[in-house]
């Protein structure tokens, strides 16, 4: 699906990425409406199976009866998936960091949805900025990943977000609109229950910079408005939108208090069981 510049800005005419939005403490009703989702993305870490098994076990141990009623997942390198599953037990889900939109054939090095599904994986990332920038994955390729995961009966976390240059030009909303509309093309309203969105400003990933809760909330509200335009308000209100980008134990509570922030996709801190455990056990 191709979008003209006019279409993108028409979508955004009713809501600015940085327009004032309803702020304040997330209510119990809002928590019940969209179950929080705390997730970690290990990326190209750790370096051995033994380290992965220990880290998964240590993180799993931080999920207790006193933890918030949240979904918790770790997105790990393919080679560690089954070992991490066995180590983590039932406390959290183990997902894949990506997938190939092809199901079989001459695609050396690729991993299909059927392969992942066969070992029990139910969630996979698509559209992470590092895949877009470093590996050149296009919106069309990312859309193929999303569609194939849904077709396989799995779930997808679609990652979106603007670069620092785009942020400085006040284009966060426009970039998110394009990436949402292209990434979700062909996914029905009924299948949106198996989609989560991760808003990750590229300028905050691995840099130590974190969007203020107010900025993150305003972009999340914009993304929800875009989803309402694509589908309807009911679907937009039901879709979980996570924040990612140098989330820390110190920043998570204020982020999770925002009414449109439904969780976190955590990079570096997910490699430290104590830090990630504190994020899992956020306080609002």
C-alpha atoms as a printed R data frame, in Angstrom:
    type eleno elety resid chain resno       x       y      z
1   ATOM     1    CA   UNK     A     1   0.000   0.000  0.000
2   ATOM     2    CA   UNK     A     2   1.470   3.343 -1.047
3   ATOM     3    CA   UNK     A     3   0.749   6.505  0.917
4   ATOM     4    CA   UNK     A     4   1.085   9.988 -0.476
5   ATOM     5    CA   UNK     A     5   2.449  12.799  1.637
6   ATOM     6    CA   UNK     A     6  -1.003  14.364  1.507
7   ATOM     7    CA   UNK     A     7  -2.562  11.191  2.896
8   ATOM     8    CA   UNK     A     8  -0.114  11.048  5.782
9   ATOM     9    CA   UNK     A     9  -0.650  14.639  6.794
10  ATOM    10    CA   UNK     A    10  -4.402  14.329  6.373
11  ATOM    11    CA   UNK     A    11  -4.239  11.504  8.888
12  ATOM    12    CA   UNK     A    12  -2.362  13.751 11.278
13  ATOM    13    CA   UNK     A    13  -4.458  16.865 10.771
14  ATOM    14    CA   UNK     A    14  -6.719  16.018 13.683
15  ATOM    15    CA   UNK     A    15  -3.926  15.226 16.148
16  ATOM    16    CA   UNK     A    16  -0.347  16.419 16.496
17  ATOM    17    CA   UNK     A    17   2.380  14.068 17.635
18  ATOM    18    CA   UNK     A    18   3.145  16.536 20.385
19  ATOM    19    CA   UNK     A    19  -0.326  17.923 21.058
20  ATOM    20    CA   UNK     A    20  -1.418  18.264 24.682
21  ATOM    21    CA   UNK     A    21  -3.048  15.039 25.796
22  ATOM    22    CA   UNK     A    22  -4.813  13.760 28.859
23  ATOM    23    CA   UNK     A    23  -2.050  13.027 31.331
24  ATOM    24    CA   UNK     A    24  -2.013  11.614 34.855
25  ATOM    25    CA   UNK     A    25  -2.093   8.324 36.634
26  ATOM    26    CA   UNK     A    26  -3.307   5.300 34.744
27  ATOM    27    CA   UNK     A    27  -6.549   4.130 36.306
28  ATOM    28    CA   UNK     A    28  -7.396   0.587 37.371
29  ATOM    29    CA   UNK     A    29  -9.975   0.471 34.588
30  ATOM    30    CA   UNK     A    30  -7.327   1.307 32.002
31  ATOM    31    CA   UNK     A    31  -5.016  -1.379 33.386
32  ATOM    32    CA   UNK     A    32  -7.808  -3.928 33.052
33  ATOM    33    CA   UNK     A    33  -8.692  -2.792 29.538
34  ATOM    34    CA   UNK     A    34  -5.176  -3.282 28.174
35  ATOM    35    CA   UNK     A    35  -3.032  -5.750 30.062
36  ATOM    36    CA   UNK     A    36   0.495  -4.340 30.495
37  ATOM    37    CA   UNK     A    37   3.197  -6.020 28.425
38  ATOM    38    CA   UNK     A    38   6.807  -5.893 29.600
39  ATOM    39    CA   UNK     A    39   9.287  -7.344 27.120
40  ATOM    40    CA   UNK     A    40  13.032  -7.605 26.661
41  ATOM    41    CA   UNK     A    41  15.002  -7.718 23.434
42  ATOM    42    CA   UNK     A    42  18.355  -9.444 23.883
43  ATOM    43    CA   UNK     A    43  19.576  -8.572 20.368
44  ATOM    44    CA   UNK     A    44  23.021 -10.179 19.727
45  ATOM    45    CA   UNK     A    45  23.419 -11.218 23.356
46  ATOM    46    CA   UNK     A    46  24.508 -13.134 25.392
47  ATOM    47    CA   UNK     A    47  27.363 -15.069 23.841
48  ATOM    48    CA   UNK     A    48  26.829 -18.571 25.201
49  ATOM    49    CA   UNK     A    49  23.960 -20.950 25.865
50  ATOM    50    CA   UNK     A    50  24.970 -21.197 29.510
51  ATOM    51    CA   UNK     A    51  24.692 -17.427 29.942
52  ATOM    52    CA   UNK     A    52  21.314 -17.407 28.210
53  ATOM    53    CA   UNK     A    53  19.950 -20.183 30.417
54  ATOM    54    CA   UNK     A    54  21.080 -18.451 33.597
55  ATOM    55    CA   UNK     A    55  19.761 -15.063 32.520
56  ATOM    56    CA   UNK     A    56  16.361 -16.489 31.566
57  ATOM    57    CA   UNK     A    57  16.131 -18.300 34.900
58  ATOM    58    CA   UNK     A    58  17.194 -15.242 36.895
59  ATOM    59    CA   UNK     A    59  14.660 -13.030 35.117
60  ATOM    60    CA   UNK     A    60  11.934 -15.631 35.530
61  ATOM    61    CA   UNK     A    61  12.559 -15.647 39.284
62  ATOM    62    CA   UNK     A    62  11.709 -11.936 39.479
63  ATOM    63    CA   UNK     A    63   8.124 -12.657 38.388
64  ATOM    64    CA   UNK     A    64   6.268 -13.391 41.625
65  ATOM    65    CA   UNK     A    65   2.724 -13.436 42.944
66  ATOM    66    CA   UNK     A    66   3.251  -9.805 43.948
67  ATOM    67    CA   UNK     A    67   4.244  -8.699 40.439
68  ATOM    68    CA   UNK     A    68   1.797  -6.590 38.397
69  ATOM    69    CA   UNK     A    69  -0.640  -8.628 36.319
70  ATOM    70    CA   UNK     A    70   1.288  -8.252 33.085
71  ATOM    71    CA   UNK     A    71   2.398 -10.273 30.107
72  ATOM    72    CA   UNK     A    72   6.186 -10.699 30.218
73  ATOM    73    CA   UNK     A    73   8.284 -11.826 27.260
74  ATOM    74    CA   UNK     A    74  11.907 -12.125 26.234
75  ATOM    75    CA   UNK     A    75  12.832 -11.882 22.550
76  ATOM    76    CA   UNK     A    76  16.025 -13.920 22.217
77  ATOM    77    CA   UNK     A    77  18.415 -15.121 19.490
78  ATOM    78    CA   UNK     A    78  17.089 -18.135 17.585
79  ATOM    79    CA   UNK     A    79  19.764 -20.502 18.899
80  ATOM    80    CA   UNK     A    80  18.743 -19.861 22.531
81  ATOM    81    CA   UNK     A    81  14.958 -20.097 22.145
82  ATOM    82    CA   UNK     A    82  14.347 -23.655 23.333
83  ATOM    83    CA   UNK     A    83  16.931 -23.492 26.115
84  ATOM    84    CA   UNK     A    84  15.492 -20.188 27.353
85  ATOM    85    CA   UNK     A    85  11.979 -21.641 27.294
86  ATOM    86    CA   UNK     A    86  13.029 -24.584 29.429
87  ATOM    87    CA   UNK     A    87  14.871 -22.321 31.841
88  ATOM    88    CA   UNK     A    88  12.153 -19.668 32.181
89  ATOM    89    CA   UNK     A    89   9.277 -22.080 32.702
90  ATOM    90    CA   UNK     A    90   5.776 -20.646 32.780
91  ATOM    91    CA   UNK     A    91   6.656 -17.275 34.289
92  ATOM    92    CA   UNK     A    92   7.225 -15.564 30.959
93  ATOM    93    CA   UNK     A    93   7.076 -16.062 27.200
94  ATOM    94    CA   UNK     A    94  10.037 -16.537 24.889
95  ATOM    95    CA   UNK     A    95   9.759 -14.888 21.495
96  ATOM    96    CA   UNK     A    96  11.867 -14.507 18.367
97  ATOM    97    CA   UNK     A    97  13.698 -11.358 17.332
98  ATOM    98    CA   UNK     A    98  12.443 -11.653 13.771
99  ATOM    99    CA   UNK     A    99  11.192 -13.988 11.069
100 ATOM   100    CA   UNK     A   100  11.377 -14.522  7.328
101 ATOM   101    CA   UNK     A   101   8.130 -13.843  5.431
102 ATOM   102    CA   UNK     A   102   8.809 -16.898  3.246
103 ATOM   103    CA   UNK     A   103   7.641 -20.280  4.479
104 ATOM   104    CA   UNK     A   104  10.237 -22.499  2.741
105 ATOM   105    CA   UNK     A   105  12.698 -22.619 -0.133
106 ATOM   106    CA   UNK     A   106  16.122 -21.304 -1.103
107 ATOM   107    CA   UNK     A   107  16.523 -18.635  1.589
108 ATOM   108    CA   UNK     A   108  19.823 -19.455  3.274
109 ATOM   109    CA   UNK     A   109  19.985 -18.347  6.888
110 ATOM   110    CA   UNK     A   110  16.274 -17.589  7.157
111 ATOM   111    CA   UNK     A   111  13.859 -18.851  9.824
112 ATOM   112    CA   UNK     A   112  10.178 -19.295  8.997
113 ATOM   113    CA   UNK     A   113   7.031 -18.860 11.060
114 ATOM   114    CA   UNK     A   114   6.350 -22.594 10.782
115 ATOM   115    CA   UNK     A   115   9.777 -23.380 12.252
116 ATOM   116    CA   UNK     A   116   9.213 -21.015 15.162
117 ATOM   117    CA   UNK     A   117   5.679 -22.230 15.746
118 ATOM   118    CA   UNK     A   118   6.916 -25.836 15.854
119 ATOM   119    CA   UNK     A   119   9.125 -25.091 18.882
120 ATOM   120    CA   UNK     A   120   6.408 -23.189 20.720
121 ATOM   121    CA   UNK     A   121   7.165 -19.582 19.830
122 ATOM   122    CA   UNK     A   122   4.027 -17.421 19.812
123 ATOM   123    CA   UNK     A   123   5.506 -13.909 19.525
124 ATOM   124    CA   UNK     A   124   8.045 -12.334 17.176
125 ATOM   125    CA   UNK     A   125   9.345  -8.840 16.556
126 ATOM   126    CA   UNK     A   126   8.986  -7.129 13.195
127 ATOM   127    CA   UNK     A   127  10.250  -3.759 12.058
128 ATOM   128    CA   UNK     A   128  12.855  -3.067 14.729
129 ATOM   129    CA   UNK     A   129  14.872  -0.028 13.699
130 ATOM   130    CA   UNK     A   130  18.092  -2.048 13.651
131 ATOM   131    CA   UNK     A   131  16.521  -4.417 11.126
132 ATOM   132    CA   UNK     A   132  15.275  -1.474  9.080
133 ATOM   133    CA   UNK     A   133  18.554   0.477  9.129
134 ATOM   134    CA   UNK     A   134  21.340  -2.109  9.397
135 ATOM   135    CA   UNK     A   135  19.734  -4.945  7.434
136 ATOM   136    CA   UNK     A   136  17.702  -2.838  5.012
137 ATOM   137    CA   UNK     A   137  14.299  -4.358  5.719
138 ATOM   138    CA   UNK     A   138  11.647  -2.322  3.917
139 ATOM   139    CA   UNK     A   139   8.112  -1.554  5.057
140 ATOM   140    CA   UNK     A   140   6.881  -4.062  2.486
141 ATOM   141    CA   UNK     A   141   9.168  -6.804  3.817
142 ATOM   142    CA   UNK     A   142   8.102  -5.993  7.380
143 ATOM   143    CA   UNK     A   143   4.456  -6.152  6.343
144 ATOM   144    CA   UNK     A   144   5.167  -9.608  4.882
145 ATOM   145    CA   UNK     A   145   6.535 -10.703  8.249
146 ATOM   146    CA   UNK     A   146   3.441  -9.409 10.058
147 ATOM   147    CA   UNK     A   147   1.067 -11.092  7.628
148 ATOM   148    CA   UNK     A   148   2.904 -14.414  7.775
149 ATOM   149    CA   UNK     A   149   2.932 -14.431 11.584
150 ATOM   150    CA   UNK     A   150  -0.808 -13.750 11.675
151 ATOM   151    CA   UNK     A   151  -1.425 -16.396  9.023
152 ATOM   152    CA   UNK     A   152   0.521 -18.903 11.140
153 ATOM   153    CA   UNK     A   153  -1.710 -18.125 14.124
154 ATOM   154    CA   UNK     A   154   1.100 -16.336 15.960
155 ATOM   155    CA   UNK     A   155   1.442 -12.822 17.369
156 ATOM   156    CA   UNK     A   156   3.571  -9.905 16.222
157 ATOM   157    CA   UNK     A   157   5.086  -6.886 17.902
158 ATOM   158    CA   UNK     A   158   5.463  -4.251 15.200
159 ATOM   159    CA   UNK     A   159   8.197  -1.736 16.012
160 ATOM   160    CA   UNK     A   160   7.918   1.824 14.727
161 ATOM   161    CA   UNK     A   161   9.753   5.068 15.412
162 ATOM   162    CA   UNK     A   162  11.472   8.113 14.007
163 ATOM   163    CA   UNK     A   163  15.150   9.056 13.694
164 ATOM   164    CA   UNK     A   164  16.638  11.969 15.617
165 ATOM   165    CA   UNK     A   165  16.574  14.114 12.485
166 ATOM   166    CA   UNK     A   166  12.896  13.323 11.918
167 ATOM   167    CA   UNK     A   167  12.154  14.017 15.585
168 ATOM   168    CA   UNK     A   168  13.884  17.382 15.393
169 ATOM   169    CA   UNK     A   169  11.731  18.239 12.360
170 ATOM   170    CA   UNK     A   170   8.552  17.368 14.296
171 ATOM   171    CA   UNK     A   171   7.906  14.395 11.980
172 ATOM   172    CA   UNK     A   172   7.416  11.700 14.641
173 ATOM   173    CA   UNK     A   173   3.689  11.437 13.954
174 ATOM   174    CA   UNK     A   174   4.125  11.355 10.186
175 ATOM   175    CA   UNK     A   175   6.786   8.627 10.379
176 ATOM   176    CA   UNK     A   176   4.672   6.538 12.737
177 ATOM   177    CA   UNK     A   177   1.652   6.940 10.441
178 ATOM   178    CA   UNK     A   178   3.574   5.627  7.434
179 ATOM   179    CA   UNK     A   179   5.132   2.726  9.335
180 ATOM   180    CA   UNK     A   180   1.823   1.733 10.945
181 ATOM   181    CA   UNK     A   181  -0.191   1.907  7.736
182 ATOM   182    CA   UNK     A   182   2.398   0.053  5.676
183 ATOM   183    CA   UNK     A   183   3.290  -2.473  8.374
184 ATOM   184    CA   UNK     A   184  -0.323  -3.390  9.128
185 ATOM   185    CA   UNK     A   185  -1.580  -3.402  5.541
186 ATOM   186    CA   UNK     A   186  -3.878  -6.381  4.995
187 ATOM   187    CA   UNK     A   187  -4.313  -7.172  8.703
188 ATOM   188    CA   UNK     A   188  -7.994  -7.222  9.603
189 ATOM   189    CA   UNK     A   189  -9.665  -5.681 12.620
190 ATOM   190    CA   UNK     A   190 -10.300  -9.195 13.942
191 ATOM   191    CA   UNK     A   191  -6.592 -10.055 13.767
192 ATOM   192    CA   UNK     A   192  -5.469  -6.909 15.575
193 ATOM   193    CA   UNK     A   193  -5.928  -8.754 18.874
194 ATOM   194    CA   UNK     A   194  -2.691 -10.564 17.961
195 ATOM   195    CA   UNK     A   195  -0.744  -7.373 17.281
196 ATOM   196    CA   UNK     A   196   1.151  -5.156 19.709
197 ATOM   197    CA   UNK     A   197   2.895  -1.939 18.697
198 ATOM   198    CA   UNK     A   198   6.266  -0.861 20.089
199 ATOM   199    CA   UNK     A   199   7.013   2.839 19.655
200 ATOM   200    CA   UNK     A   200  10.788   3.215 19.756
201 ATOM   201    CA   UNK     A   201  12.244   6.592 18.889
202 ATOM   202    CA   UNK     A   202  15.462   5.616 17.124
203 ATOM   203    CA   UNK     A   203  17.357   8.422 18.839
204 ATOM   204    CA   UNK     A   204  16.652   6.779 22.223
205 ATOM   205    CA   UNK     A   205  17.683   3.190 21.416
206 ATOM   206    CA   UNK     A   206  20.941   2.297 23.134
207 ATOM   207    CA   UNK     A   207  21.858   5.947 23.604
208 ATOM   208    CA   UNK     A   208  20.797   6.414 27.202
209 ATOM   209    CA   UNK     A   209  18.354   9.094 26.055
210 ATOM   210    CA   UNK     A   210  14.757   8.507 27.066
211 ATOM   211    CA   UNK     A   211  11.801  10.445 25.766
212 ATOM   212    CA   UNK     A   212  10.113  12.233 28.636
213 ATOM   213    CA   UNK     A   213   6.892  10.570 29.786
214 ATOM   214    CA   UNK     A   214   5.006  13.527 28.295
215 ATOM   215    CA   UNK     A   215   6.630  13.160 24.861
216 ATOM   216    CA   UNK     A   216   6.221   9.389 24.863
217 ATOM   217    CA   UNK     A   217   2.565   9.728 25.902
218 ATOM   218    CA   UNK     A   218   1.823  12.263 23.182
219 ATOM   219    CA   UNK     A   219   3.265  10.035 20.438
220 ATOM   220    CA   UNK     A   220   1.466   6.998 21.838
221 ATOM   221    CA   UNK     A   221  -1.790   8.974 21.769
222 ATOM   222    CA   UNK     A   222  -1.066   9.906 18.156
223 ATOM   223    CA   UNK     A   223  -0.434   6.247 17.267
224 ATOM   224    CA   UNK     A   224  -3.730   5.282 18.883
225 ATOM   225    CA   UNK     A   225  -5.467   7.976 16.843
226 ATOM   226    CA   UNK     A   226  -3.892   6.599 13.661
227 ATOM   227    CA   UNK     A   227  -5.127   3.093 14.549
228 ATOM   228    CA   UNK     A   228  -8.622   4.505 15.108
229 ATOM   229    CA   UNK     A   229  -8.473   6.029 11.629
230 ATOM   230    CA   UNK     A   230  -7.260   2.750 10.118
231 ATOM   231    CA   UNK     A   231  -9.752   0.527 11.942
232 ATOM   232    CA   UNK     A   232 -12.074   2.064 14.555
233 ATOM   233    CA   UNK     A   233 -11.879   3.481 18.069
234 ATOM   234    CA   UNK     A   234 -12.681   0.134 19.678
235 ATOM   235    CA   UNK     A   235  -9.703  -1.510 17.980
236 ATOM   236    CA   UNK     A   236  -7.441   1.418 18.803
237 ATOM   237    CA   UNK     A   237  -8.475   1.335 22.460
238 ATOM   238    CA   UNK     A   238  -7.800  -2.410 22.670
239 ATOM   239    CA   UNK     A   239  -4.354  -2.385 20.996
240 ATOM   240    CA   UNK     A   240  -1.359  -2.381 23.312
241 ATOM   241    CA   UNK     A   241   1.301   0.209 22.507
242 ATOM   242    CA   UNK     A   242   4.644  -0.233 24.264
243 ATOM   243    CA   UNK     A   243   7.456   2.264 24.680
244 ATOM   244    CA   UNK     A   244  11.041   1.308 23.878
245 ATOM   245    CA   UNK     A   245  14.292   3.217 24.000
246 ATOM   246    CA   UNK     A   246  16.729   3.006 26.919
247 ATOM   247    CA   UNK     A   247  13.992   2.144 29.437
248 ATOM   248    CA   UNK     A   248  15.514   1.788 32.905
249 ATOM   249    CA   UNK     A   249  14.375   0.945 36.447
250 ATOM   250    CA   UNK     A   250  14.496   4.700 37.102
251 ATOM   251    CA   UNK     A   251  12.245   5.668 34.166
252 ATOM   252    CA   UNK     A   252   9.737   2.819 33.967
253 ATOM   253    CA   UNK     A   253   7.316   3.940 36.695
254 ATOM   254    CA   UNK     A   254   6.660   7.373 35.222
255 ATOM   255    CA   UNK     A   255   6.320   5.893 31.732
256 ATOM   256    CA   UNK     A   256   3.846   3.259 32.898
257 ATOM   257    CA   UNK     A   257   1.706   5.894 34.611
258 ATOM   258    CA   UNK     A   258   0.787   7.385 31.231
259 ATOM   259    CA   UNK     A   259  -2.635   6.347 30.017
260 ATOM   260    CA   UNK     A   260  -1.580   5.328 26.495
261 ATOM   261    CA   UNK     A   261   1.675   3.556 27.412
262 ATOM   262    CA   UNK     A   262   0.898  -0.132 27.909
263 ATOM   263    CA   UNK     A   263   4.340  -1.578 28.505
264 ATOM   264    CA   UNK     A   264   7.972  -1.499 27.501
265 ATOM   265    CA   UNK     A   265  10.300  -3.110 24.991
266 ATOM   266    CA   UNK     A   266  13.622  -3.079 26.828
267 ATOM   267    CA   UNK     A   267  17.072  -3.522 25.327
268 ATOM   268    CA   UNK     A   268  20.185  -3.228 27.488
269 ATOM   269    CA   UNK     A   269  18.428  -3.475 30.840
270 ATOM   270    CA   UNK     A   270  16.921  -6.849 29.845
271 ATOM   271    CA   UNK     A   271  20.436  -8.312 30.013
272 ATOM   272    CA   UNK     A   272  20.581  -7.575 33.734
273 ATOM   273    CA   UNK     A   273  18.145  -9.690 35.761
274 ATOM   274    CA   UNK     A   274  18.021  -7.260 38.671
275 ATOM   275    CA   UNK     A   275  17.350  -4.234 36.478
276 ATOM   276    CA   UNK     A   276  14.846  -5.998 34.262
277 ATOM   277    CA   UNK     A   277  13.168  -7.492 37.326
278 ATOM   278    CA   UNK     A   278  12.572  -3.979 38.641
279 ATOM   279    CA   UNK     A   279  11.063  -3.011 35.278
280 ATOM   280    CA   UNK     A   280   8.806  -6.083 35.358
281 ATOM   281    CA   UNK     A   281   7.759  -5.016 38.845
282 ATOM   282    CA   UNK     A   282   6.942  -1.439 37.868
283 ATOM   283    CA   UNK     A   283   4.920   0.687 40.269
284 ATOM   284    CA   UNK     A   284   2.036   2.990 39.330
